[in-house]
Amino acid sequence: MTRSLCLLLGVLLTAVSAASISIAGPLTLYDTDGKPVADAVVSFVPVGAVVPVTTGSKVAEMNQRAEAFWPKVLAVQTGTDVAFLNQDPTRHHVYSYSPAKQFERQVPARGDAPHVVFDKSGIVALGCNIHDQMLAYVIVVDTPYFAKTDSEGTANPGMLPNGAYKATIWHARIKAPNNTIQLDVSVDADKISGLDMKLSLKPERRSTPDADRGAY
């Protein structure tokens, strides 16, 4: 398997029959220049099999500090309750007009955090009616097998049972419709086949000179 958009596998094999052996990440994504791609979301949906149902409450947080969203990309499973925390001394007014979730919430300065349940899969772009430079994304997926890449381009989707999957890769700058590409992937014991490619990305644009606060 090549280094491009490959799985750097730290393989954990279960001590059970070959039919039920699973595989664990991590995986690393690269662009066409061979650089690691951060803030990409990779999800896996089993083909011809029922997606496992997770139990218990699903919760996550989207922070706001220094007049920016943290993180810039949040990946969650459908039905997750997201709390919008404000660590700034000023209020925010978070909104989204995305089809997957349309809402507006006033977020008081260091006050109670409003909550939003993301109950439909899709790409949800966030903004602030008070601070135009603020931008973030909530990626909502209908599978428990997903992960977001870190600054080194690495992500760990957890244990993936053997079988065929439809892998979806989202990144804000992928040159593809809806910034999304899909691949047919197969998992077999000690490897994942079908991810041998590099991501073609649009040039990065930032709305502020501060690299840590800018958007894509």
JSON list of C-alpha atoms in Angstrom, two decimals:
[
{"chain": "A", "resi": 1, "resn": "MET", "atom": "CA", "xyz": [0.00, 0.00, 0.00]},
{"chain": "A", "resi": 2, "resn": "THR", "atom": "CA", "xyz": [1.38, 3.38, -0.97]},
{"chain": "A", "resi": 3, "resn": "ARG", "atom": "CA", "xyz": [2.01, 6.29, 1.38]},
{"chain": "A", "resi": 4, "resn": "SER", "atom": "CA", "xyz": [-0.64, 8.36, -0.41]},
{"chain": "A", "resi": 5, "resn": "LEU", "atom": "CA", "xyz": [-3.91, 8.43, 1.47]},
{"chain": "A", "resi": 6, "resn": "CYS", "atom": "CA", "xyz": [-2.87, 5.16, 3.03]},
{"chain": "A", "resi": 7, "resn": "LEU", "atom": "CA", "xyz": [-3.47, 3.35, 6.24]},
{"chain": "A", "resi": 8, "resn": "LEU", "atom": "CA", "xyz": [-0.47, 3.32, 8.50]},
{"chain": "A", "resi": 9, "resn": "LEU", "atom": "CA", "xyz": [-1.67, 0.28, 10.30]},
{"chain": "A", "resi": 10, "resn": "GLY", "atom": "CA", "xyz": [-1.08, -0.54, 13.90]},
{"chain": "A", "resi": 11, "resn": "VAL", "atom": "CA", "xyz": [-3.03, -3.76, 13.54]},
{"chain": "A", "resi": 12, "resn": "LEU", "atom": "CA", "xyz": [-4.90, -5.24, 16.46]},
{"chain": "A", "resi": 13, "resn": "LEU", "atom": "CA", "xyz": [-6.17, -8.73, 15.69]},
{"chain": "A", "resi": 14, "resn": "THR", "atom": "CA", "xyz": [-8.81, -10.25, 17.93]},
{"chain": "A", "resi": 15, "resn": "ALA", "atom": "CA", "xyz": [-8.22, -13.79, 19.22]},
{"chain": "A", "resi": 16, "resn": "VAL", "atom": "CA", "xyz": [-11.32, -15.17, 17.57]},
{"chain": "A", "resi": 17, "resn": "SER", "atom": "CA", "xyz": [-12.20, -16.92, 14.33]},
{"chain": "A", "resi": 18, "resn": "ALA", "atom": "CA", "xyz": [-11.03, -15.46, 11.02]},
{"chain": "A", "resi": 19, "resn": "ALA", "atom": "CA", "xyz": [-14.60, -14.61, 10.05]},
{"chain": "A", "resi": 20, "resn": "SER", "atom": "CA", "xyz": [-14.89, -12.10, 12.90]},
{"chain": "A", "resi": 21, "resn": "ILE", "atom": "CA", "xyz": [-11.37, -10.63, 12.90]},
{"chain": "A", "resi": 22, "resn": "SER", "atom": "CA", "xyz": [-11.40, -6.83, 12.93]},
{"chain": "A", "resi": 23, "resn": "ILE", "atom": "CA", "xyz": [-8.85, -4.18, 12.09]},
{"chain": "A", "resi": 24, "resn": "ALA", "atom": "CA", "xyz": [-7.91, -0.90, 13.76]},
{"chain": "A", "resi": 25, "resn": "GLY", "atom": "CA", "xyz": [-6.35, 2.30, 12.38]},
{"chain": "A", "resi": 26, "resn": "PRO", "atom": "CA", "xyz": [-4.76, 4.73, 12.36]},
{"chain": "A", "resi": 27, "resn": "LEU", "atom": "CA", "xyz": [-4.95, 6.07, 8.81]},
{"chain": "A", "resi": 28, "resn": "THR", "atom": "CA", "xyz": [-3.12, 9.02, 7.30]},
{"chain": "A", "resi": 29, "resn": "LEU", "atom": "CA", "xyz": [-4.30, 11.27, 4.46]},
{"chain": "A", "resi": 30, "resn": "TYR", "atom": "CA", "xyz": [-2.01, 13.18, 2.11]},
{"chain": "A", "resi": 31, "resn": "ASP", "atom": "CA", "xyz": [-2.50, 15.81, -0.59]},
{"chain": "A", "resi": 32, "resn": "THR", "atom": "CA", "xyz": [-0.99, 15.75, -4.08]},
{"chain": "A", "resi": 33, "resn": "ASP", "atom": "CA", "xyz": [2.20, 17.36, -2.75]},
{"chain": "A", "resi": 34, "resn": "GLY", "atom": "CA", "xyz": [2.64, 14.58, -0.21]},
{"chain": "A", "resi": 35, "resn": "LYS", "atom": "CA", "xyz": [1.71, 16.80, 2.73]},
{"chain": "A", "resi": 36, "resn": "PRO", "atom": "CA", "xyz": [-0.56, 15.49, 5.49]},
{"chain": "A", "resi": 37, "resn": "VAL", "atom": "CA", "xyz": [-4.16, 16.73, 5.35]},
{"chain": "A", "resi": 38, "resn": "ALA", "atom": "CA", "xyz": [-5.62, 17.95, 8.65]},
{"chain": "A", "resi": 39, "resn": "ASP", "atom": "CA", "xyz": [-9.32, 18.38, 9.45]},
{"chain": "A", "resi": 40, "resn": "ALA", "atom": "CA", "xyz": [-10.54, 15.78, 6.97]},
{"chain": "A", "resi": 41, "resn": "VAL", "atom": "CA", "xyz": [-13.40, 13.52, 8.05]},
{"chain": "A", "resi": 42, "resn": "VAL", "atom": "CA", "xyz": [-13.39, 9.88, 6.97]},
{"chain": "A", "resi": 43, "resn": "SER", "atom": "CA", "xyz": [-16.39, 7.64, 7.51]},
{"chain": "A", "resi": 44, "resn": "PHE", "atom": "CA", "xyz": [-17.09, 4.00, 6.66]},
{"chain": "A", "resi": 45, "resn": "VAL", "atom": "CA", "xyz": [-20.54, 2.52, 5.96]},
{"chain": "A", "resi": 46, "resn": "PRO", "atom": "CA", "xyz": [-20.70, -1.28, 5.65]},
{"chain": "A", "resi": 47, "resn": "VAL", "atom": "CA", "xyz": [-22.11, -2.53, 2.34]},
{"chain": "A", "resi": 48, "resn": "GLY", "atom": "CA", "xyz": [-24.84, -5.14, 2.61]},
{"chain": "A", "resi": 49, "resn": "ALA", "atom": "CA", "xyz": [-24.77, -5.11, 6.39]},
{"chain": "A", "resi": 50, "resn": "VAL", "atom": "CA", "xyz": [-26.70, -3.33, 9.11]},
{"chain": "A", "resi": 51, "resn": "VAL", "atom": "CA", "xyz": [-24.93, -0.32, 10.58]},
{"chain": "A", "resi": 52, "resn": "PRO", "atom": "CA", "xyz": [-24.40, -0.98, 14.30]},
{"chain": "A", "resi": 53, "resn": "VAL", "atom": "CA", "xyz": [-26.64, 1.00, 16.62]},
{"chain": "A", "resi": 54, "resn": "THR", "atom": "CA", "xyz": [-24.77, 2.80, 19.37]},
{"chain": "A", "resi": 55, "resn": "THR", "atom": "CA", "xyz": [-26.29, 3.01, 22.81]},
{"chain": "A", "resi": 56, "resn": "GLY", "atom": "CA", "xyz": [-26.12, 5.79, 25.35]},
{"chain": "A", "resi": 57, "resn": "SER", "atom": "CA", "xyz": [-26.18, 9.54, 24.83]},
{"chain": "A", "resi": 58, "resn": "LYS", "atom": "CA", "xyz": [-23.98, 11.12, 22.18]},
{"chain": "A", "resi": 59, "resn": "VAL", "atom": "CA", "xyz": [-22.61, 14.52, 23.21]},
{"chain": "A", "resi": 60, "resn": "ALA", "atom": "CA", "xyz": [-19.96, 16.88, 21.83]},
{"chain": "A", "resi": 61, "resn": "GLU", "atom": "CA", "xyz": [-18.79, 20.46, 22.27]},
{"chain": "A", "resi": 62, "resn": "MET", "atom": "CA", "xyz": [-18.13, 23.36, 19.92]},
{"chain": "A", "resi": 63, "resn": "ASN", "atom": "CA", "xyz": [-16.13, 26.07, 21.67]},
{"chain": "A", "resi": 64, "resn": "GLN", "atom": "CA", "xyz": [-15.88, 29.74, 20.82]},
{"chain": "A", "resi": 65, "resn": "ARG", "atom": "CA", "xyz": [-12.81, 31.64, 21.91]},
{"chain": "A", "resi": 66, "resn": "ALA", "atom": "CA", "xyz": [-10.72, 34.48, 20.48]},
{"chain": "A", "resi": 67, "resn": "GLU", "atom": "CA", "xyz": [-13.70, 35.10, 18.17]},
{"chain": "A", "resi": 68, "resn": "ALA", "atom": "CA", "xyz": [-13.22, 31.76, 16.42]},
{"chain": "A", "resi": 69, "resn": "PHE", "atom": "CA", "xyz": [-14.80, 28.33, 16.53]},
{"chain": "A", "resi": 70, "resn": "TRP", "atom": "CA", "xyz": [-12.80, 25.53, 18.14]},
{"chain": "A", "resi": 71, "resn": "PRO", "atom": "CA", "xyz": [-12.56, 23.08, 16.52]},
{"chain": "A", "resi": 72, "resn": "LYS", "atom": "CA", "xyz": [-12.96, 24.33, 12.97]},
{"chain": "A", "resi": 73, "resn": "VAL", "atom": "CA", "xyz": [-14.27, 20.88, 12.01]},
{"chain": "A", "resi": 74, "resn": "LEU", "atom": "CA", "xyz": [-16.37, 18.72, 14.33]},
{"chain": "A", "resi": 75, "resn": "ALA", "atom": "CA", "xyz": [-17.34, 15.19, 13.29]},
{"chain": "A", "resi": 76, "resn": "VAL", "atom": "CA", "xyz": [-20.33, 13.62, 15.04]},
{"chain": "A", "resi": 77, "resn": "GLN", "atom": "CA", "xyz": [-22.75, 10.74, 14.60]},
{"chain": "A", "resi": 78, "resn": "THR", "atom": "CA", "xyz": [-26.39, 11.41, 13.83]},
{"chain": "A", "resi": 79, "resn": "GLY", "atom": "CA", "xyz": [-28.33, 12.28, 16.97]},
{"chain": "A", "resi": 80, "resn": "THR", "atom": "CA", "xyz": [-25.42, 13.95, 18.78]},
{"chain": "A", "resi": 81, "resn": "ASP", "atom": "CA", "xyz": [-26.21, 16.81, 21.16]},
{"chain": "A", "resi": 82, "resn": "VAL", "atom": "CA", "xyz": [-23.66, 19.60, 20.65]},
{"chain": "A", "resi": 83, "resn": "ALA", "atom": "CA", "xyz": [-23.12, 22.23, 23.34]},
{"chain": "A", "resi": 84, "resn": "PHE", "atom": "CA", "xyz": [-21.97, 25.64, 22.08]},
{"chain": "A", "resi": 85, "resn": "LEU", "atom": "CA", "xyz": [-19.57, 26.99, 24.71]},
{"chain": "A", "resi": 86, "resn": "ASN", "atom": "CA", "xyz": [-18.46, 30.62, 24.80]},
{"chain": "A", "resi": 87, "resn": "GLN", "atom": "CA", "xyz": [-15.11, 31.46, 26.38]},
{"chain": "A", "resi": 88, "resn": "ASP", "atom": "CA", "xyz": [-15.07, 35.00, 25.01]},
{"chain": "A", "resi": 89, "resn": "PRO", "atom": "CA", "xyz": [-15.99, 38.14, 26.99]},
{"chain": "A", "resi": 90, "resn": "THR", "atom": "CA", "xyz": [-18.50, 39.01, 24.26]},
{"chain": "A", "resi": 91, "resn": "ARG", "atom": "CA", "xyz": [-21.63, 37.21, 23.10]},
{"chain": "A", "resi": 92, "resn": "HIS", "atom": "CA", "xyz": [-21.97, 35.24, 19.87]},
{"chain": "A", "resi": 93, "resn": "HIS", "atom": "CA", "xyz": [-24.91, 34.49, 17.62]},
{"chain": "A", "resi": 94, "resn": "VAL", "atom": "CA", "xyz": [-24.33, 31.09, 16.02]},
{"chain": "A", "resi": 95, "resn": "TYR", "atom": "CA", "xyz": [-26.35, 30.13, 12.96]},
{"chain": "A", "resi": 96, "resn": "SER", "atom": "CA", "xyz": [-26.54, 27.66, 10.10]},
{"chain": "A", "resi": 97, "resn": "TYR", "atom": "CA", "xyz": [-28.56, 27.73, 6.91]},
{"chain": "A", "resi": 98, "resn": "SER", "atom": "CA", "xyz": [-27.37, 24.29, 5.79]},
{"chain": "A", "resi": 99, "resn": "PRO", "atom": "CA", "xyz": [-30.12, 21.85, 4.72]},
{"chain": "A", "resi": 100, "resn": "ALA", "atom": "CA", "xyz": [-28.90, 19.22, 7.20]},
{"chain": "A", "resi": 101, "resn": "LYS", "atom": "CA", "xyz": [-29.52, 21.59, 10.13]},
{"chain": "A", "resi": 102, "resn": "GLN", "atom": "CA", "xyz": [-30.89, 25.12, 10.15]},
{"chain": "A", "resi": 103, "resn": "PHE", "atom": "CA", "xyz": [-30.83, 26.98, 13.45]},
{"chain": "A", "resi": 104, "resn": "GLU", "atom": "CA", "xyz": [-29.89, 30.16, 15.30]},
{"chain": "A", "resi": 105, "resn": "ARG", "atom": "CA", "xyz": [-28.69, 30.35, 18.89]},
{"chain": "A", "resi": 106, "resn": "GLN", "atom": "CA", "xyz": [-27.67, 33.31, 21.02]},
{"chain": "A", "resi": 107, "resn": "VAL", "atom": "CA", "xyz": [-24.56, 32.37, 23.01]},
{"chain": "A", "resi": 108, "resn": "PRO", "atom": "CA", "xyz": [-24.04, 34.65, 26.03]},
{"chain": "A", "resi": 109, "resn": "ALA", "atom": "CA", "xyz": [-20.58, 35.66, 27.14]},
{"chain": "A", "resi": 110, "resn": "ARG", "atom": "CA", "xyz": [-19.28, 32.93, 29.45]},
{"chain": "A", "resi": 111, "resn": "GLY", "atom": "CA", "xyz": [-22.87, 32.00, 30.27]},
{"chain": "A", "resi": 112, "resn": "ASP", "atom": "CA", "xyz": [-25.02, 28.92, 29.84]},
{"chain": "A", "resi": 113, "resn": "ALA", "atom": "CA", "xyz": [-24.24, 26.95, 26.69]},
{"chain": "A", "resi": 114, "resn": "PRO", "atom": "CA", "xyz": [-27.14, 26.43, 24.28]},
{"chain": "A", "resi": 115, "resn": "HIS", "atom": "CA", "xyz": [-27.49, 22.92, 22.82]},
{"chain": "A", "resi": 116, "resn": "VAL", "atom": "CA", "xyz": [-28.34, 21.74, 19.32]},
{"chain": "A", "resi": 117, "resn": "VAL", "atom": "CA", "xyz": [-29.13, 18.12, 18.38]},
{"chain": "A", "resi": 118, "resn": "PHE", "atom": "CA", "xyz": [-27.82, 17.20, 14.93]},
{"chain": "A", "resi": 119, "resn": "ASP", "atom": "CA", "xyz": [-30.44, 14.66, 13.89]},
{"chain": "A", "resi": 120, "resn": "LYS", "atom": "CA", "xyz": [-29.79, 14.47, 10.13]},
{"chain": "A", "resi": 121, "resn": "SER", "atom": "CA", "xyz": [-26.62, 13.47, 8.30]},
{"chain": "A", "resi": 122, "resn": "GLY", "atom": "CA", "xyz": [-24.86, 16.04, 6.14]},
{"chain": "A", "resi": 123, "resn": "ILE", "atom": "CA", "xyz": [-22.49, 18.99, 6.12]},
{"chain": "A", "resi": 124, "resn": "VAL", "atom": "CA", "xyz": [-23.46, 21.83, 8.43]},
{"chain": "A", "resi": 125, "resn": "ALA", "atom": "CA", "xyz": [-21.60, 25.13, 7.97]},
{"chain": "A", "resi": 126, "resn": "LEU", "atom": "CA", "xyz": [-21.58, 27.40, 11.03]},
{"chain": "A", "resi": 127, "resn": "GLY", "atom": "CA", "xyz": [-21.27, 31.17, 11.17]},
{"chain": "A", "resi": 128, "resn": "CYS", "atom": "CA", "xyz": [-21.71, 34.00, 13.64]},
{"chain": "A", "resi": 129, "resn": "ASN", "atom": "CA", "xyz": [-24.02, 36.94, 12.93]},
{"chain": "A", "resi": 130, "resn": "ILE", "atom": "CA", "xyz": [-21.78, 39.20, 15.03]},
{"chain": "A", "resi": 131, "resn": "HIS", "atom": "CA", "xyz": [-18.31, 38.11, 13.91]},
{"chain": "A", "resi": 132, "resn": "ASP", "atom": "CA", "xyz": [-18.21, 37.55, 10.15]},
{"chain": "A", "resi": 133, "resn": "GLN", "atom": "CA", "xyz": [-14.79, 35.89, 10.16]},
{"chain": "A", "resi": 134, "resn": "MET", "atom": "CA", "xyz": [-16.04, 32.95, 12.20]},
{"chain": "A", "resi": 135, "resn": "LEU", "atom": "CA", "xyz": [-16.59, 29.74, 10.23]},
{"chain": "A", "resi": 136, "resn": "ALA", "atom": "CA", "xyz": [-16.71, 26.08, 11.18]},
{"chain": "A", "resi": 137, "resn": "TYR", "atom": "CA", "xyz": [-18.25, 22.81, 10.01]},
{"chain": "A", "resi": 138, "resn": "VAL", "atom": "CA", "xyz": [-20.14, 20.03, 11.74]},
{"chain": "A", "resi": 139, "resn": "ILE", "atom": "CA", "xyz": [-19.93, 16.80, 9.74]},
{"chain": "A", "resi": 140, "resn": "VAL", "atom": "CA", "xyz": [-22.82, 14.53, 10.69]},
{"chain": "A", "resi": 141, "resn": "VAL", "atom": "CA", "xyz": [-22.54, 10.86, 9.68]},
{"chain": "A", "resi": 142, "resn": "ASP", "atom": "CA", "xyz": [-24.89, 7.86, 9.90]},
{"chain": "A", "resi": 143, "resn": "THR", "atom": "CA", "xyz": [-22.22, 5.40, 11.08]},
{"chain": "A", "resi": 144, "resn": "PRO", "atom": "CA", "xyz": [-20.15, 4.79, 14.21]},
{"chain": "A", "resi": 145, "resn": "TYR", "atom": "CA", "xyz": [-17.08, 4.21, 12.03]},
{"chain": "A", "resi": 146, "resn": "PHE", "atom": "CA", "xyz": [-15.61, 7.67, 11.49]},
{"chain": "A", "resi": 147, "resn": "ALA", "atom": "CA", "xyz": [-12.73, 9.91, 12.52]},
{"chain": "A", "resi": 148, "resn": "LYS", "atom": "CA", "xyz": [-11.17, 13.32, 11.85]},
{"chain": "A", "resi": 149, "resn": "THR", "atom": "CA", "xyz": [-7.53, 13.75, 10.89]},
{"chain": "A", "resi": 150, "resn": "ASP", "atom": "CA", "xyz": [-5.23, 15.67, 13.22]},
{"chain": "A", "resi": 151, "resn": "SER", "atom": "CA", "xyz": [-2.44, 18.12, 12.33]},
{"chain": "A", "resi": 152, "resn": "GLU", "atom": "CA", "xyz": [-0.34, 15.19, 11.10]},
{"chain": "A", "resi": 153, "resn": "GLY", "atom": "CA", "xyz": [-3.13, 13.99, 8.82]},
{"chain": "A", "resi": 154, "resn": "THR", "atom": "CA", "xyz": [-3.78, 10.96, 11.03]},
{"chain": "A", "resi": 155, "resn": "ALA", "atom": "CA", "xyz": [-7.12, 9.60, 12.22]},
{"chain": "A", "resi": 156, "resn": "ASN", "atom": "CA", "xyz": [-8.31, 6.45, 13.94]},
{"chain": "A", "resi": 157, "resn": "PRO", "atom": "CA", "xyz": [-11.83, 5.24, 13.08]},
{"chain": "A", "resi": 158, "resn": "GLY", "atom": "CA", "xyz": [-11.60, 2.37, 15.56]},
{"chain": "A", "resi": 159, "resn": "MET", "atom": "CA", "xyz": [-12.30, -1.28, 14.96]},
{"chain": "A", "resi": 160, "resn": "LEU", "atom": "CA", "xyz": [-13.65, -2.12, 11.51]},
{"chain": "A", "resi": 161, "resn": "PRO", "atom": "CA", "xyz": [-15.08, -5.61, 11.01]},
{"chain": "A", "resi": 162, "resn": "ASN", "atom": "CA", "xyz": [-14.02, -7.42, 7.85]},
{"chain": "A", "resi": 163, "resn": "GLY", "atom": "CA", "xyz": [-16.12, -6.72, 4.79]},
{"chain": "A", "resi": 164, "resn": "ALA", "atom": "CA", "xyz": [-16.96, -4.17, 2.10]},
{"chain": "A", "resi": 165, "resn": "TYR", "atom": "CA", "xyz": [-17.48, -0.49, 2.91]},
{"chain": "A", "resi": 166, "resn": "LYS", "atom": "CA", "xyz": [-18.37, 2.74, 1.22]},
{"chain": "A", "resi": 167, "resn": "ALA", "atom": "CA", "xyz": [-15.74, 5.18, 2.46]},
{"chain": "A", "resi": 168, "resn": "THR", "atom": "CA", "xyz": [-16.55, 8.89, 2.40]},
{"chain": "A", "resi": 169, "resn": "ILE", "atom": "CA", "xyz": [-13.86, 11.56, 2.72]},
{"chain": "A", "resi": 170, "resn": "TRP", "atom": "CA", "xyz": [-14.83, 15.18, 3.36]},
{"chain": "A", "resi": 171, "resn": "HIS", "atom": "CA", "xyz": [-12.55, 18.19, 3.52]},
{"chain": "A", "resi": 172, "resn": "ALA", "atom": "CA", "xyz": [-13.43, 21.86, 3.10]},
{"chain": "A", "resi": 173, "resn": "ARG", "atom": "CA", "xyz": [-10.98, 22.22, 0.20]},
{"chain": "A", "resi": 174, "resn": "ILE", "atom": "CA", "xyz": [-11.35, 18.94, -1.71]},
{"chain": "A", "resi": 175, "resn": "LYS", "atom": "CA", "xyz": [-11.84, 19.52, -5.43]},
{"chain": "A", "resi": 176, "resn": "ALA", "atom": "CA", "xyz": [-15.08, 17.56, -5.67]},
{"chain": "A", "resi": 177, "resn": "PRO", "atom": "CA", "xyz": [-18.83, 18.23, -5.49]},
{"chain": "A", "resi": 178, "resn": "ASN", "atom": "CA", "xyz": [-19.83, 19.08, -1.92]},
{"chain": "A", "resi": 179, "resn": "ASN", "atom": "CA", "xyz": [-16.14, 18.77, -0.97]},
{"chain": "A", "resi": 180, "resn": "THR", "atom": "CA", "xyz": [-16.71, 15.03, -0.73]},
{"chain": "A", "resi": 181, "resn": "ILE", "atom": "CA", "xyz": [-15.39, 11.91, -2.44]},
{"chain": "A", "resi": 182, "resn": "GLN", "atom": "CA", "xyz": [-16.55, 8.31, -2.05]},
{"chain": "A", "resi": 183, "resn": "LEU", "atom": "CA", "xyz": [-14.51, 5.15, -2.48]},
{"chain": "A", "resi": 184, "resn": "ASP", "atom": "CA", "xyz": [-15.26, 1.44, -2.44]},
{"chain": "A", "resi": 185, "resn": "VAL", "atom": "CA", "xyz": [-13.13, -0.06, 0.32]},
{"chain": "A", "resi": 186, "resn": "SER", "atom": "CA", "xyz": [-12.66, -3.60, 1.57]},
{"chain": "A", "resi": 187, "resn": "VAL", "atom": "CA", "xyz": [-11.37, -4.63, 4.97]},
{"chain": "A", "resi": 188, "resn": "ASP", "atom": "CA", "xyz": [-9.66, -8.01, 5.20]},
{"chain": "A", "resi": 189, "resn": "ALA", "atom": "CA", "xyz": [-7.76, -9.08, 8.32]},
{"chain": "A", "resi": 190, "resn": "ASP", "atom": "CA", "xyz": [-4.67, -6.87, 8.20]},
{"chain": "A", "resi": 191, "resn": "LYS", "atom": "CA", "xyz": [-5.36, -4.27, 5.53]},
{"chain": "A", "resi": 192, "resn": "ILE", "atom": "CA", "xyz": [-7.87, -1.92, 3.95]},
{"chain": "A", "resi": 193, "resn": "SER", "atom": "CA", "xyz": [-7.87, -1.92, 0.15]},
{"chain": "A", "resi": 194, "resn": "GLY", "atom": "CA", "xyz": [-9.13, 0.92, -2.04]},
{"chain": "A", "resi": 195, "resn": "LEU", "atom": "CA", "xyz": [-7.60, 4.02, -0.43]},
{"chain": "A", "resi": 196, "resn": "ASP", "atom": "CA", "xyz": [-4.51, 4.38, -2.63]},
{"chain": "A", "resi": 197, "resn": "MET", "atom": "CA", "xyz": [-4.87, 7.97, -3.79]},
{"chain": "A", "resi": 198, "resn": "LYS", "atom": "CA", "xyz": [-3.94, 11.55, -2.92]},
{"chain": "A", "resi": 199, "resn": "LEU", "atom": "CA", "xyz": [-6.38, 14.35, -2.20]},
{"chain": "A", "resi": 200, "resn": "SER", "atom": "CA", "xyz": [-6.51, 17.23, -4.66]},
{"chain": "A", "resi": 201, "resn": "LEU", "atom": "CA", "xyz": [-7.18, 20.39, -2.63]},
{"chain": "A", "resi": 202, "resn": "LYS", "atom": "CA", "xyz": [-8.12, 23.94, -3.52]},
{"chain": "A", "resi": 203, "resn": "PRO", "atom": "CA", "xyz": [-5.71, 26.69, -2.37]},
{"chain": "A", "resi": 204, "resn": "GLU", "atom": "CA", "xyz": [-6.15, 27.67, 1.26]},
{"chain": "A", "resi": 205, "resn": "ARG", "atom": "CA", "xyz": [-7.87, 30.99, 1.93]},
{"chain": "A", "resi": 206, "resn": "ARG", "atom": "CA", "xyz": [-7.93, 32.74, 5.28]},
{"chain": "A", "resi": 207, "resn": "SER", "atom": "CA", "xyz": [-10.01, 35.70, 6.37]},
{"chain": "A", "resi": 208, "resn": "THR", "atom": "CA", "xyz": [-7.54, 36.95, 8.97]},
{"chain": "A", "resi": 209, "resn": "PRO", "atom": "CA", "xyz": [-3.73, 37.15, 9.09]},
{"chain": "A", "resi": 210, "resn": "ASP", "atom": "CA", "xyz": [-3.73, 34.93, 12.19]},
{"chain": "A", "resi": 211, "resn": "ALA", "atom": "CA", "xyz": [-3.30, 31.36, 10.89]},
{"chain": "A", "resi": 212, "resn": "ASP", "atom": "CA", "xyz": [-4.89, 29.88, 13.99]},
{"chain": "A", "resi": 213, "resn": "ARG", "atom": "CA", "xyz": [-8.08, 31.90, 13.64]},
{"chain": "A", "resi": 214, "resn": "GLY", "atom": "CA", "xyz": [-8.68, 31.89, 9.89]},
{"chain": "A", "resi": 215, "resn": "ALA", "atom": "CA", "xyz": [-11.21, 29.77, 8.05]},
{"chain": "A", "resi": 216, "resn": "TYR", "atom": "CA", "xyz": [-10.73, 27.62, 4.98]}
]
